[in-house]
Amino acid sequence: MNGTSRAANADSWSWRVGARCRGEDLALFFHPDGERGQARRQRQQLAKAVCAQCPVMAQCRAHSLAFQEAFGTWGGLTEDERSQLLPVRAVNLRTHHAHP
Ligand code: SF4
């Protein structure tokens, strides 16, 4: 990675400094194996409530859509909601990043 791309990469993640979820239990944002139905909906609503208070929600949402984050709640959107916004459901495990 050259200096220019390194700087661009760092800048593309600089919004995470203001993330409301920093220090939160990330289990709130990612579903455990086997979670279904009401349990999943309740957990997602709690995650969305955190996102609704987040000063960088717009940047987080844009990032999750641009990188087609496959899992978790990002920018107030669940993975299912993001998949409905994207033209083709794309699972992008190669570029999957850690949550803010
Ligand atoms: S909008 Fe993104 S950065 Fe903010 S709390 Fe939600 S997941 Fe975290």
Short mmCIF file of C-alpha atoms and ligand atoms in Angstrom, two decimals:
data_model
loop_
_atom_site.label_atom_id
_atom_site.label_comp_id
_atom_site.label_asym_id
_atom_site.label_seq_id
_atom_site.Cartn_x
_atom_site.Cartn_y
_atom_site.Cartn_z
CA MET A 1 0.00 0.00 0.00
CA ASN A 2 1.47 3.36 -0.96
CA GLY A 3 1.23 6.53 1.12
CA THR A 4 -1.72 7.93 -0.82
CA SER A 5 -3.86 4.81 -0.56
CA ARG A 6 -2.88 4.37 3.09
CA ALA A 7 -4.05 7.91 3.84
CA ALA A 8 -7.28 7.39 1.88
CA ASN A 9 -7.93 4.14 3.75
CA ALA A 10 -7.34 5.80 7.12
CA ASP A 11 -9.63 8.68 6.17
CA SER A 12 -12.38 6.32 5.04
CA TRP A 13 -12.47 4.90 8.56
CA SER A 14 -11.93 8.13 10.52
CA TRP A 15 -15.67 8.42 11.21
CA ARG A 16 -15.45 5.46 13.58
CA VAL A 17 -13.94 7.70 16.25
CA GLY A 18 -17.40 9.15 16.87
CA ALA A 19 -19.25 5.85 16.81
CA ARG A 20 -21.89 5.57 19.51
CA CYS A 21 -21.37 1.80 19.64
CA ARG A 22 -17.75 2.04 20.71
CA GLY A 23 -17.57 0.17 23.99
CA GLU A 24 -21.00 -1.40 23.51
CA ASP A 25 -21.41 -5.16 23.53
CA LEU A 26 -21.11 -6.07 19.85
CA ALA A 27 -23.44 -9.02 20.43
CA LEU A 28 -26.16 -6.39 20.18
CA PHE A 29 -25.25 -5.73 16.56
CA PHE A 30 -24.55 -9.27 15.29
CA HIS A 31 -26.93 -12.18 15.59
CA PRO A 32 -25.79 -15.30 17.40
CA ASP A 33 -26.12 -18.67 15.71
CA GLY A 34 -29.68 -19.88 15.64
CA GLU A 35 -31.32 -16.60 16.63
CA ARG A 36 -34.73 -16.26 15.00
CA GLY A 37 -38.05 -14.45 15.13
CA GLN A 38 -38.93 -12.19 18.01
CA ALA A 39 -35.56 -12.56 19.75
CA ARG A 40 -33.82 -11.32 16.62
CA ARG A 41 -36.27 -8.47 16.09
CA GLN A 42 -35.87 -7.31 19.70
CA ARG A 43 -32.08 -7.37 19.53
CA GLN A 44 -32.14 -5.49 16.23
CA GLN A 45 -34.44 -2.82 17.68
CA LEU A 46 -32.03 -2.30 20.57
CA ALA A 47 -29.13 -1.99 18.12
CA LYS A 48 -31.10 0.47 16.01
CA ALA A 49 -31.83 2.54 19.11
CA VAL A 50 -28.08 2.90 19.65
CA CYS A 51 -27.61 3.84 15.99
CA ALA A 52 -30.38 6.43 16.23
CA GLN A 53 -28.28 8.27 18.84
CA CYS A 54 -25.09 8.02 16.81
CA PRO A 55 -23.50 11.16 15.35
CA VAL A 56 -21.89 9.19 12.51
CA MET A 57 -24.90 7.14 11.45
CA ALA A 58 -24.89 8.52 7.90
CA GLN A 59 -21.22 7.69 7.39
CA CYS A 60 -21.66 4.24 8.90
CA ARG A 61 -24.64 3.49 6.69
CA ALA A 62 -22.82 4.70 3.58
CA HIS A 63 -19.82 2.56 4.47
CA SER A 64 -21.90 -0.55 5.04
CA LEU A 65 -23.62 -0.14 1.69
CA ALA A 66 -20.42 0.69 -0.19
CA PHE A 67 -18.60 -2.32 1.25
CA GLN A 68 -21.69 -4.52 1.19
CA GLU A 69 -21.20 -5.53 4.79
CA ALA A 70 -22.78 -8.95 4.97
CA PHE A 71 -23.54 -9.17 8.66
CA GLY A 72 -24.81 -7.04 11.49
CA THR A 73 -26.61 -3.78 12.06
CA TRP A 74 -24.74 -0.80 10.59
CA GLY A 75 -26.04 2.74 10.34
CA GLY A 76 -29.41 1.67 11.69
CA LEU A 77 -29.92 -0.94 8.98
CA THR A 78 -29.98 -4.67 9.47
CA GLU A 79 -28.36 -6.97 6.94
CA ASP A 80 -31.77 -7.79 5.50
CA GLU A 81 -32.63 -4.11 5.09
CA ARG A 82 -29.28 -3.43 3.40
CA SER A 83 -29.79 -6.30 1.01
CA GLN A 84 -33.08 -4.74 -0.07
CA LEU A 85 -31.29 -1.48 -0.88
CA LEU A 86 -28.59 -3.11 -2.99
CA PRO A 87 -29.34 -4.11 -6.58
CA VAL A 88 -27.99 -7.60 -6.10
CA ARG A 89 -27.60 -9.39 -2.82
CA ALA A 90 -23.87 -9.61 -2.50
CA VAL A 91 -22.05 -11.27 0.34
CA ASN A 92 -18.68 -9.65 0.56
CA LEU A 93 -16.71 -11.71 3.02
CA ARG A 94 -13.37 -10.77 1.51
CA THR A 95 -13.69 -7.12 2.43
CA HIS A 96 -15.70 -7.65 5.61
CA HIS A 97 -14.42 -5.31 8.29
CA ALA A 98 -14.71 -5.31 12.01
CA HIS A 99 -17.63 -3.33 13.37
CA PRO A 100 -16.88 0.23 14.48
S1 SF4 B 1 -24.56 3.97 13.28
FE1 SF4 B 1 -22.79 2.62 13.00
S2 SF4 B 1 -21.19 3.54 14.22
FE2 SF4 B 1 -23.12 4.39 14.90
S3 SF4 B 1 -23.82 3.10 16.58
FE3 SF4 B 1 -24.74 2.29 14.73
S4 SF4 B 1 -23.32 0.71 14.03
FE4 SF4 B 1 -22.21 1.99 15.50
#
